[in-house]
Tab-separated table of N, CA and C in Angstrom:
chain	number	residue	atom	x	y	z
A	1	UNK	N	-28.646	24.465	-29.437
A	1	UNK	CA	-29.545	23.374	-29.769
A	1	UNK	C	-29.071	22.102	-29.075
A	2	UNK	N	-29.984	21.346	-28.544
A	2	UNK	CA	-29.650	20.113	-27.835
A	2	UNK	C	-29.283	19.015	-28.817
A	3	UNK	N	-28.334	18.203	-28.378
A	3	UNK	CA	-27.985	17.044	-29.195
A	3	UNK	C	-29.120	16.033	-29.121
A	4	UNK	N	-29.264	15.173	-30.137
A	4	UNK	CA	-30.345	14.181	-30.125
A	4	UNK	C	-30.285	13.255	-28.916
A	5	UNK	N	-29.093	13.036	-28.368
A	5	UNK	CA	-28.978	12.129	-27.225
A	5	UNK	C	-29.394	12.791	-25.918
A	6	UNK	N	-29.543	14.113	-25.918
A	6	UNK	CA	-29.910	14.827	-24.700
A	6	UNK	C	-31.407	15.136	-24.741
A	7	UNK	N	-32.186	14.270	-24.139
A	7	UNK	CA	-33.628	14.464	-24.091
A	7	UNK	C	-34.012	15.007	-22.724
A	8	UNK	N	-34.813	16.033	-22.719
A	8	UNK	CA	-35.305	16.553	-21.449
A	8	UNK	C	-36.245	15.543	-20.822
A	9	UNK	N	-36.126	15.388	-19.523
A	9	UNK	CA	-37.014	14.502	-18.781
A	9	UNK	C	-38.041	15.365	-18.062
A	10	UNK	N	-39.270	15.239	-18.445
A	10	UNK	CA	-40.333	16.003	-17.810
A	10	UNK	C	-41.106	15.109	-16.854
A	11	UNK	N	-41.459	15.634	-15.681
A	11	UNK	CA	-42.363	14.877	-14.818
A	11	UNK	C	-43.672	14.627	-15.561
A	12	UNK	N	-44.401	13.628	-15.138
A	12	UNK	CA	-45.604	13.221	-15.861
A	12	UNK	C	-46.660	14.316	-15.945
A	13	UNK	N	-46.663	15.257	-15.017
A	13	UNK	CA	-47.685	16.302	-15.035
A	13	UNK	C	-47.318	17.485	-15.935
A	14	UNK	N	-46.102	17.521	-16.459
A	14	UNK	CA	-45.692	18.631	-17.316
A	14	UNK	C	-46.311	18.445	-18.700
A	15	UNK	N	-46.883	19.499	-19.197
A	15	UNK	CA	-47.532	19.458	-20.499
A	15	UNK	C	-46.563	19.997	-21.540
A	16	UNK	N	-46.267	19.205	-22.551
A	16	UNK	CA	-45.428	19.663	-23.648
A	16	UNK	C	-46.363	20.232	-24.705
A	17	UNK	N	-46.131	21.495	-25.082
A	17	UNK	CA	-47.039	22.191	-25.981
A	17	UNK	C	-46.418	22.372	-27.358
A	18	UNK	N	-47.234	22.856	-28.264
A	18	UNK	CA	-46.758	23.168	-29.605
A	18	UNK	C	-45.771	24.333	-29.535
A	19	UNK	N	-45.137	24.642	-30.650
A	19	UNK	CA	-44.169	25.737	-30.709
A	19	UNK	C	-44.782	27.064	-30.286
A	20	UNK	N	-45.999	27.310	-30.654
A	20	UNK	CA	-46.668	28.556	-30.287
A	20	UNK	C	-47.956	28.213	-29.542
A	21	UNK	N	-47.839	28.032	-28.240
A	21	UNK	CA	-49.020	27.638	-27.473
A	21	UNK	C	-50.054	28.755	-27.424
A	22	UNK	N	-51.280	28.349	-27.340
A	22	UNK	CA	-52.364	29.316	-27.193
A	22	UNK	C	-52.405	29.788	-25.743
A	23	UNK	N	-53.134	30.847	-25.518
A	23	UNK	CA	-53.296	31.354	-24.152
A	23	UNK	C	-53.935	30.289	-23.263
A	24	UNK	N	-54.862	29.534	-23.823
A	24	UNK	CA	-55.522	28.473	-23.055
A	24	UNK	C	-54.536	27.362	-22.704
A	25	UNK	N	-53.661	26.999	-23.645
A	25	UNK	CA	-52.646	25.972	-23.367
A	25	UNK	C	-51.689	26.441	-22.275
A	26	UNK	N	-51.285	27.693	-22.355
A	26	UNK	CA	-50.398	28.240	-21.325
A	26	UNK	C	-51.076	28.251	-19.958
A	27	UNK	N	-52.318	28.689	-19.922
A	27	UNK	CA	-53.049	28.721	-18.653
A	27	UNK	C	-53.202	27.314	-18.083
A	28	UNK	N	-53.503	26.342	-18.941
A	28	UNK	CA	-53.647	24.951	-18.484
A	28	UNK	C	-52.316	24.410	-17.973
A	29	UNK	N	-51.236	24.736	-18.665
A	29	UNK	CA	-49.912	24.272	-18.232
A	29	UNK	C	-49.552	24.869	-16.878
A	30	UNK	N	-49.770	26.172	-16.715
A	30	UNK	CA	-49.481	26.815	-15.427
A	30	UNK	C	-50.332	26.211	-14.316
A	31	UNK	N	-51.600	25.976	-14.586
A	31	UNK	CA	-52.488	25.397	-13.570
A	31	UNK	C	-52.031	23.998	-13.174
A	32	UNK	N	-51.599	23.213	-14.144
A	32	UNK	CA	-51.135	21.851	-13.866
A	32	UNK	C	-49.855	21.872	-13.042
A	33	UNK	N	-48.912	22.715	-13.436
A	33	UNK	CA	-47.640	22.814	-12.710
A	33	UNK	C	-47.883	23.365	-11.305
A	34	UNK	N	-48.751	24.361	-11.188
A	34	UNK	CA	-49.069	24.936	-9.880
A	34	UNK	C	-49.688	23.880	-8.969
A	35	UNK	N	-50.617	23.097	-9.494
A	35	UNK	CA	-51.276	22.061	-8.682
A	35	UNK	C	-50.261	21.035	-8.179
A	36	UNK	N	-49.353	20.613	-9.044
A	36	UNK	CA	-48.307	19.673	-8.618
A	36	UNK	C	-47.389	20.336	-7.598
A	37	UNK	N	-47.081	21.606	-7.817
A	37	UNK	CA	-46.202	22.332	-6.906
A	37	UNK	C	-46.813	22.542	-5.537
A	38	UNK	N	-48.082	22.904	-5.493
A	38	UNK	CA	-48.711	23.149	-4.194
A	38	UNK	C	-48.827	21.838	-3.421
A	39	UNK	N	-49.077	20.741	-4.118
A	39	UNK	CA	-49.141	19.431	-3.448
A	39	UNK	C	-47.774	19.054	-2.876
A	40	UNK	N	-46.713	19.261	-3.643
A	40	UNK	CA	-45.364	18.942	-3.171
A	40	UNK	C	-44.973	19.867	-2.024
A	41	UNK	N	-45.257	21.127	-2.165
A	41	UNK	CA	-44.926	22.107	-1.126
A	41	UNK	C	-45.596	21.731	0.192
A	42	UNK	N	-46.873	21.374	0.128
A	42	UNK	CA	-47.592	20.958	1.343
A	42	UNK	C	-46.996	19.684	1.930
A	43	UNK	N	-46.622	18.743	1.073
A	43	UNK	CA	-46.068	17.473	1.553
A	43	UNK	C	-44.733	17.671	2.260
A	44	UNK	N	-43.922	18.594	1.769
A	44	UNK	CA	-42.577	18.771	2.324
A	44	UNK	C	-42.572	19.711	3.525
A	45	UNK	N	-43.139	20.891	3.393
A	45	UNK	CA	-43.037	21.872	4.482
A	45	UNK	C	-44.288	21.951	5.342
A	46	UNK	N	-45.313	21.227	4.970
A	46	UNK	CA	-46.524	21.160	5.780
A	46	UNK	C	-47.602	22.112	5.315
A	47	UNK	N	-48.841	21.641	5.360
A	47	UNK	CA	-49.949	22.473	4.891
A	47	UNK	C	-50.122	23.766	5.689
A	48	UNK	N	-49.849	23.735	6.986
A	48	UNK	CA	-50.027	24.943	7.804
A	48	UNK	C	-49.104	26.062	7.329
A	49	UNK	N	-47.840	25.719	7.065
A	49	UNK	CA	-46.901	26.741	6.590
A	49	UNK	C	-47.339	27.293	5.233
A	50	UNK	N	-47.731	26.403	4.332
A	50	UNK	CA	-48.128	26.842	2.990
A	50	UNK	C	-49.346	27.753	3.071
A	51	UNK	N	-50.354	27.341	3.821
A	51	UNK	CA	-51.566	28.155	3.930
A	51	UNK	C	-51.266	29.504	4.575
A	52	UNK	N	-50.406	29.511	5.580
A	52	UNK	CA	-50.016	30.765	6.238
A	52	UNK	C	-49.278	31.673	5.246
A	53	UNK	N	-48.357	31.099	4.466
A	53	UNK	CA	-47.607	31.897	3.484
A	53	UNK	C	-48.535	32.514	2.453
A	54	UNK	N	-49.486	31.737	1.978
A	54	UNK	CA	-50.417	32.250	0.970
A	54	UNK	C	-51.377	33.273	1.579
A	55	UNK	N	-51.854	33.009	2.792
A	55	UNK	CA	-52.784	33.935	3.444
A	55	UNK	C	-52.112	35.267	3.779
A	56	UNK	N	-50.825	35.230	4.107
A	56	UNK	CA	-50.098	36.449	4.478
A	56	UNK	C	-49.561	37.215	3.274
A	57	UNK	N	-49.664	36.647	2.098
A	57	UNK	CA	-49.146	37.317	0.901
A	57	UNK	C	-50.062	38.480	0.524
A	58	UNK	N	-49.429	39.572	0.170
A	58	UNK	CA	-50.174	40.743	-0.295
A	58	UNK	C	-50.340	40.648	-1.808
A	59	UNK	N	-51.074	41.594	-2.348
A	59	UNK	CA	-51.202	41.651	-3.805
A	59	UNK	C	-49.814	41.794	-4.440
A	60	UNK	N	-48.949	42.564	-3.785
A	60	UNK	CA	-47.588	42.769	-4.279
A	60	UNK	C	-46.762	41.486	-4.217
A	61	UNK	N	-46.872	40.741	-3.108
A	61	UNK	CA	-46.001	39.570	-2.915
A	61	UNK	C	-46.575	38.253	-3.432
A	62	UNK	N	-47.850	38.211	-3.805
A	62	UNK	CA	-48.429	36.954	-4.282
A	62	UNK	C	-47.723	36.407	-5.526
A	63	UNK	N	-47.273	37.232	-6.467
A	63	UNK	CA	-46.564	36.665	-7.617
A	63	UNK	C	-45.310	35.870	-7.236
A	64	UNK	N	-44.591	36.262	-6.177
A	64	UNK	CA	-43.414	35.485	-5.775
A	64	UNK	C	-43.853	34.165	-5.162
A	65	UNK	N	-44.982	34.149	-4.452
A	65	UNK	CA	-45.515	32.887	-3.931
A	65	UNK	C	-45.877	31.949	-5.085
A	66	UNK	N	-46.498	32.499	-6.116
A	66	UNK	CA	-46.838	31.689	-7.292
A	66	UNK	C	-45.581	31.154	-7.973
A	67	UNK	N	-44.561	32.009	-8.101
A	67	UNK	CA	-43.309	31.588	-8.731
A	67	UNK	C	-42.631	30.488	-7.926
A	68	UNK	N	-42.574	30.657	-6.603
A	68	UNK	CA	-41.983	29.629	-5.739
A	68	UNK	C	-42.733	28.309	-5.922
A	69	UNK	N	-44.061	28.378	-5.927
A	69	UNK	CA	-44.864	27.164	-6.049
A	69	UNK	C	-44.647	26.496	-7.401
A	70	UNK	N	-44.659	27.264	-8.472
A	70	UNK	CA	-44.486	26.673	-9.803
A	70	UNK	C	-43.048	26.248	-10.074
A	71	UNK	N	-42.099	27.165	-9.900
A	71	UNK	CA	-40.714	26.881	-10.303
A	71	UNK	C	-40.024	25.915	-9.350
A	72	UNK	N	-40.024	26.251	-8.060
A	72	UNK	CA	-39.314	25.391	-7.092
A	72	UNK	C	-40.023	24.066	-6.907
A	73	UNK	N	-41.286	24.172	-6.502
A	73	UNK	CA	-42.003	22.963	-6.089
A	73	UNK	C	-42.619	22.214	-7.261
A	74	UNK	N	-43.136	22.911	-8.261
A	74	UNK	CA	-43.815	22.255	-9.378
A	74	UNK	C	-42.905	21.775	-10.483
A	75	UNK	N	-41.804	22.480	-10.713
A	75	UNK	CA	-40.907	22.090	-11.795
A	75	UNK	C	-39.669	21.355	-11.319
A	76	UNK	N	-39.109	21.715	-10.185
A	76	UNK	CA	-37.856	21.101	-9.730
A	76	UNK	C	-38.101	19.951	-8.768
A	77	UNK	N	-38.870	20.177	-7.707
A	77	UNK	CA	-39.059	19.125	-6.699
A	77	UNK	C	-39.816	17.919	-7.258
A	78	UNK	N	-40.548	18.082	-8.334
A	78	UNK	CA	-41.297	16.958	-8.907
A	78	UNK	C	-40.520	16.203	-9.980
A	79	UNK	N	-39.328	16.658	-10.297
A	79	UNK	CA	-38.538	15.988	-11.335
A	79	UNK	C	-38.061	14.620	-10.853
A	80	UNK	N	-37.875	13.707	-11.801
A	80	UNK	CA	-37.268	12.420	-11.448
A	80	UNK	C	-35.760	12.611	-11.258
A	81	UNK	N	-35.119	11.644	-10.670
A	81	UNK	CA	-33.662	11.692	-10.580
A	81	UNK	C	-33.131	11.837	-9.175
A	82	UNK	N	-33.811	12.601	-8.339
A	82	UNK	CA	-33.420	12.752	-6.937
A	82	UNK	C	-34.664	12.564	-6.086
A	83	UNK	N	-34.511	11.821	-4.996
A	83	UNK	CA	-35.668	11.692	-4.114
A	83	UNK	C	-35.775	12.930	-3.225
A	84	UNK	N	-36.887	13.033	-2.523
A	84	UNK	CA	-37.153	14.234	-1.725
A	84	UNK	C	-36.133	14.423	-0.612
A	85	UNK	N	-35.663	13.349	-0.006
A	85	UNK	CA	-34.682	13.497	1.074
A	85	UNK	C	-33.389	14.105	0.537
A	86	UNK	N	-32.926	13.649	-0.610
A	86	UNK	CA	-31.702	14.206	-1.210
A	86	UNK	C	-31.918	15.677	-1.554
A	87	UNK	N	-33.061	16.003	-2.119
A	87	UNK	CA	-33.356	17.414	-2.427
A	87	UNK	C	-33.348	18.250	-1.143
A	88	UNK	N	-33.866	17.686	-0.046
A	88	UNK	CA	-33.828	18.399	1.237
A	88	UNK	C	-32.396	18.663	1.673
A	89	UNK	N	-31.526	17.659	1.532
A	89	UNK	CA	-30.120	17.841	1.909
A	89	UNK	C	-29.484	18.951	1.080
A	90	UNK	N	-29.746	18.953	-0.215
A	90	UNK	CA	-29.185	19.983	-1.097
A	90	UNK	C	-29.675	21.364	-0.663
A	91	UNK	N	-30.979	21.489	-0.432
A	91	UNK	CA	-31.520	22.782	-0.004
A	91	UNK	C	-30.928	23.225	1.321
A	92	UNK	N	-30.832	22.302	2.284
A	92	UNK	CA	-30.251	22.675	3.575
A	92	UNK	C	-28.826	23.179	3.400
A	93	UNK	N	-28.039	22.505	2.602
A	93	UNK	CA	-26.649	22.919	2.402
A	93	UNK	C	-26.578	24.310	1.772
A	94	UNK	N	-27.376	24.540	0.738
A	94	UNK	CA	-27.346	25.846	0.079
A	94	UNK	C	-27.853	26.952	0.995
A	95	UNK	N	-28.950	26.709	1.681
A	95	UNK	CA	-29.510	27.732	2.565
A	95	UNK	C	-28.586	28.035	3.728
A	96	UNK	N	-27.927	27.010	4.241
A	96	UNK	CA	-26.950	27.211	5.314
A	96	UNK	C	-25.775	28.041	4.797
A	97	UNK	N	-25.261	27.687	3.635
A	97	UNK	CA	-24.129	28.411	3.056
A	97	UNK	C	-24.479	29.873	2.782
A	98	UNK	N	-25.725	30.125	2.410
A	98	UNK	CA	-26.176	31.483	2.108
A	98	UNK	C	-26.665	32.243	3.341
A	99	UNK	N	-26.627	31.600	4.508
A	99	UNK	CA	-27.083	32.200	5.763
A	99	UNK	C	-28.542	32.642	5.677
A	100	UNK	N	-29.367	31.760	5.189
A	100	UNK	CA	-30.813	32.004	5.087
A	100	UNK	C	-31.520	31.203	6.177
A	101	UNK	N	-31.355	31.650	7.418
A	101	UNK	CA	-31.816	30.885	8.580
A	101	UNK	C	-33.308	30.566	8.592
A	102	UNK	N	-34.215	31.511	8.291
A	102	UNK	CA	-35.640	31.136	8.312
A	102	UNK	C	-35.967	30.031	7.304
A	103	UNK	N	-35.407	30.131	6.102
A	103	UNK	CA	-35.652	29.103	5.095
A	103	UNK	C	-34.965	27.795	5.467
A	104	UNK	N	-33.774	27.887	6.081
A	104	UNK	CA	-33.089	26.682	6.547
A	104	UNK	C	-33.951	25.961	7.573
A	105	UNK	N	-34.521	26.694	8.516
A	105	UNK	CA	-35.381	26.077	9.531
A	105	UNK	C	-36.547	25.346	8.873
A	106	UNK	N	-37.146	25.975	7.891
A	106	UNK	CA	-38.253	25.359	7.165
A	106	UNK	C	-37.809	24.064	6.487
A	107	UNK	N	-36.629	24.086	5.880
A	107	UNK	CA	-36.159	22.907	5.155
A	107	UNK	C	-35.594	21.828	6.074
A	108	UNK	N	-35.188	22.179	7.292
A	108	UNK	CA	-34.849	21.139	8.271
A	108	UNK	C	-36.120	20.364	8.606
A	109	UNK	N	-37.213	21.079	8.825
A	109	UNK	CA	-38.499	20.400	9.054
A	109	UNK	C	-38.872	19.546	7.846
A	110	UNK	N	-38.682	20.095	6.667
A	110	UNK	CA	-38.978	19.337	5.456
A	110	UNK	C	-38.132	18.087	5.340
A	111	UNK	N	-36.863	18.191	5.705
A	111	UNK	CA	-35.975	17.027	5.640
A	111	UNK	C	-36.466	15.924	6.569
A	112	UNK	N	-36.890	16.302	7.764
A	112	UNK	CA	-37.434	15.308	8.699
A	112	UNK	C	-38.699	14.685	8.102
A	113	UNK	N	-39.557	15.510	7.528
A	113	UNK	CA	-40.770	14.989	6.883
A	113	UNK	C	-40.426	14.050	5.728
A	114	UNK	N	-39.282	14.278	5.102
A	114	UNK	CA	-38.836	13.450	3.980
A	114	UNK	C	-38.002	12.255	4.421
A	115	UNK	N	-37.924	12.007	5.727
A	115	UNK	CA	-37.258	10.808	6.224
A	115	UNK	C	-35.830	10.974	6.692
A	116	UNK	N	-35.326	12.202	6.731
A	116	UNK	CA	-33.945	12.420	7.180
A	116	UNK	C	-33.845	12.227	8.687
A	117	UNK	N	-32.736	11.659	9.113
A	117	UNK	CA	-32.472	11.496	10.542
A	117	UNK	C	-31.671	12.694	11.048
A	118	UNK	N	-31.632	12.845	12.354
A	118	UNK	CA	-30.822	13.909	12.942
A	118	UNK	C	-29.354	13.721	12.589
A	119	UNK	N	-28.886	12.488	12.585
A	119	UNK	CA	-27.483	12.233	12.228
A	119	UNK	C	-27.192	12.669	10.796
A	120	UNK	N	-28.103	12.394	9.871
A	120	UNK	CA	-27.899	12.808	8.477
A	120	UNK	C	-27.896	14.326	8.354
A	121	UNK	N	-28.807	14.981	9.045
A	121	UNK	CA	-28.857	16.446	9.016
A	121	UNK	C	-27.561	17.021	9.576
A	122	UNK	N	-27.075	16.455	10.667
A	122	UNK	CA	-25.804	16.906	11.255
A	122	UNK	C	-24.671	16.756	10.243
A	123	UNK	N	-24.618	15.640	9.540
A	123	UNK	CA	-23.547	15.418	8.559
A	123	UNK	C	-23.585	16.448	7.439
A	124	UNK	N	-24.777	16.798	6.981
A	124	UNK	CA	-24.897	17.848	5.961
A	124	UNK	C	-24.294	19.147	6.485
A	125	UNK	N	-24.615	19.503	7.712
A	125	UNK	CA	-24.139	20.766	8.283
A	125	UNK	C	-22.640	20.746	8.556
A	126	UNK	N	-22.102	19.603	8.938
A	126	UNK	CA	-20.644	19.493	9.110
A	126	UNK	C	-19.931	19.694	7.776
A	127	UNK	N	-20.491	19.136	6.715
A	127	UNK	CA	-19.880	19.309	5.399
A	127	UNK	C	-19.954	20.770	4.960
A	128	UNK	N	-21.067	21.432	5.247
A	128	UNK	CA	-21.179	22.863	4.952
A	128	UNK	C	-20.101	23.637	5.700
A	129	UNK	N	-19.885	23.306	6.971
A	129	UNK	CA	-18.882	24.016	7.770
A	129	UNK	C	-17.504	23.931	7.135
A	130	UNK	N	-17.149	22.753	6.635
A	130	UNK	CA	-15.821	22.564	6.047
A	130	UNK	C	-15.699	23.279	4.702
A	131	UNK	N	-16.721	23.203	3.874
A	131	UNK	CA	-16.625	23.764	2.529
A	131	UNK	C	-17.046	25.226	2.429
A	132	UNK	N	-17.883	25.692	3.344
A	132	UNK	CA	-18.403	27.060	3.245
A	132	UNK	C	-17.990	27.949	4.403
A	133	UNK	N	-17.306	27.389	5.365
A	133	UNK	CA	-16.831	28.172	6.496
A	133	UNK	C	-17.515	27.792	7.794
A	134	UNK	N	-16.728	27.862	8.856
A	134	UNK	CA	-17.236	27.497	10.174
A	134	UNK	C	-18.406	28.370	10.619
A	135	UNK	N	-18.394	29.697	10.370
A	135	UNK	CA	-19.557	30.487	10.783
A	135	UNK	C	-20.862	29.989	10.144
A	136	UNK	N	-20.807	29.621	8.872
A	136	UNK	CA	-22.013	29.092	8.212
A	136	UNK	C	-22.451	27.788	8.866
A	137	UNK	N	-21.499	26.903	9.111
A	137	UNK	CA	-21.821	25.626	9.743
A	137	UNK	C	-22.343	25.786	11.155
A	138	UNK	N	-21.735	26.694	11.914
A	138	UNK	CA	-22.187	26.938	13.288
A	138	UNK	C	-23.606	27.495	13.319
A	139	UNK	N	-23.869	28.487	12.480
A	139	UNK	CA	-25.210	29.075	12.442
A	139	UNK	C	-26.238	28.043	11.993
A	140	UNK	N	-25.906	27.278	10.973
A	140	UNK	CA	-26.819	26.237	10.506
A	140	UNK	C	-27.096	25.193	11.565
A	141	UNK	N	-26.070	24.838	12.318
A	141	UNK	CA	-26.234	23.858	13.391
A	141	UNK	C	-27.142	24.404	14.484
A	142	UNK	N	-26.989	25.685	14.820
A	142	UNK	CA	-27.874	26.301	15.820
A	142	UNK	C	-29.329	26.254	15.359
A	143	UNK	N	-29.539	26.604	14.101
A	143	UNK	CA	-30.899	26.600	13.550
A	143	UNK	C	-31.469	25.186	13.584
A	144	UNK	N	-30.702	24.222	13.084
A	144	UNK	CA	-31.184	22.841	13.037
A	144	UNK	C	-31.432	22.289	14.434
A	145	UNK	N	-30.544	22.589	15.377
A	145	UNK	CA	-30.704	22.102	16.747
A	145	UNK	C	-32.007	22.627	17.349
A	146	UNK	N	-32.284	23.904	17.114
A	146	UNK	CA	-33.530	24.499	17.620
A	146	UNK	C	-34.744	23.814	16.997
A	147	UNK	N	-34.732	23.654	15.675
A	147	UNK	CA	-35.869	23.056	14.968
A	147	UNK	C	-36.057	21.598	15.378
A	148	UNK	N	-34.970	20.854	15.455
A	148	UNK	CA	-35.076	19.447	15.851
A	148	UNK	C	-35.603	19.327	17.278
A	149	UNK	N	-35.196	20.238	18.153
A	149	UNK	CA	-35.742	20.263	19.512
A	149	UNK	C	-37.243	20.529	19.513
A	150	UNK	N	-37.682	21.458	18.665
A	150	UNK	CA	-39.115	21.746	18.550
A	150	UNK	C	-39.872	20.511	18.066
A	151	UNK	N	-39.301	19.826	17.080
A	151	UNK	CA	-39.952	18.626	16.538
A	151	UNK	C	-40.042	17.541	17.607
A	152	UNK	N	-38.960	17.352	18.359
A	152	UNK	CA	-38.992	16.356	19.438
A	152	UNK	C	-40.070	16.708	20.458
A	153	UNK	N	-40.152	17.983	20.812
A	153	UNK	CA	-41.154	18.425	21.785
A	153	UNK	C	-42.563	18.187	21.240
A	154	UNK	N	-42.785	18.523	19.968
A	154	UNK	CA	-44.089	18.301	19.336
A	154	UNK	C	-44.462	16.822	19.336
A	155	UNK	N	-43.458	15.970	19.210
A	155	UNK	CA	-43.690	14.523	19.178
A	155	UNK	C	-43.645	13.888	20.560
A	156	UNK	N	-43.491	14.710	21.597
A	156	UNK	CA	-43.470	14.206	22.960
A	156	UNK	C	-42.208	13.462	23.341
A	157	UNK	N	-41.103	13.722	22.627
A	157	UNK	CA	-39.830	13.070	22.936
A	157	UNK	C	-39.017	13.937	23.876
A	158	UNK	N	-38.232	13.275	24.682
A	158	UNK	CA	-37.275	13.972	25.539
A	158	UNK	C	-35.954	14.092	24.798
A	159	UNK	N	-35.103	14.982	25.264
A	159	UNK	CA	-33.779	15.188	24.653
A	159	UNK	C	-33.004	13.882	24.542
A	160	UNK	N	-33.098	13.025	25.559
A	160	UNK	CA	-32.325	11.776	25.556
A	160	UNK	C	-32.874	10.751	24.571
A	161	UNK	N	-34.082	10.975	24.044
A	161	UNK	CA	-34.691	10.035	23.108
A	161	UNK	C	-34.440	10.412	21.653
A	162	UNK	N	-33.710	11.478	21.401
A	162	UNK	CA	-33.626	12.025	20.052
A	162	UNK	C	-32.993	11.101	19.024
A	163	UNK	N	-32.168	10.161	19.432
A	163	UNK	CA	-31.513	9.300	18.449
A	163	UNK	C	-32.129	7.910	18.365
A	164	UNK	N	-33.187	7.647	19.124
A	164	UNK	CA	-33.821	6.331	19.048
A	164	UNK	C	-34.371	6.115	17.649
A	165	UNK	N	-34.128	4.940	17.118
A	165	UNK	CA	-34.649	4.587	15.812
A	165	UNK	C	-33.832	5.108	14.657
A	166	UNK	N	-32.757	5.790	14.947
A	166	UNK	CA	-31.922	6.305	13.850
A	166	UNK	C	-30.805	5.341	13.544
């Protein structure tokens, strides 16, 4: 049981229900959390990626897409306390440490969308290398370097322009 001083902080879109919610209350809560999650997911990783992920999901895999949208994006990314850039740094560090390169690439893009600079992304990866091992840091750096190069190319920047404005 929680102490009286420990109050859960819910984002404004979270619906607090009675002890025994009705099926309609549960459905409304899931719909609200999903809507907030899909909006956050699109804002961070881009609408094209989200639409592609949902379109490519099979009947078997759609429940994991729903869970990712509700739990990760709707319940965690929308919480107060950490801004999106900090959450991006945390995700990059964990994904790098776990050697989850495709997801790391996605979250490097998300970090840039959330205002992270190349220097900040590099610092996250250097810290991963020291605390999680050089192979993790090296692989993460390769992934980030590739993604950042793609972003520069998409934005019409040359390699020598990559640090302007940082």
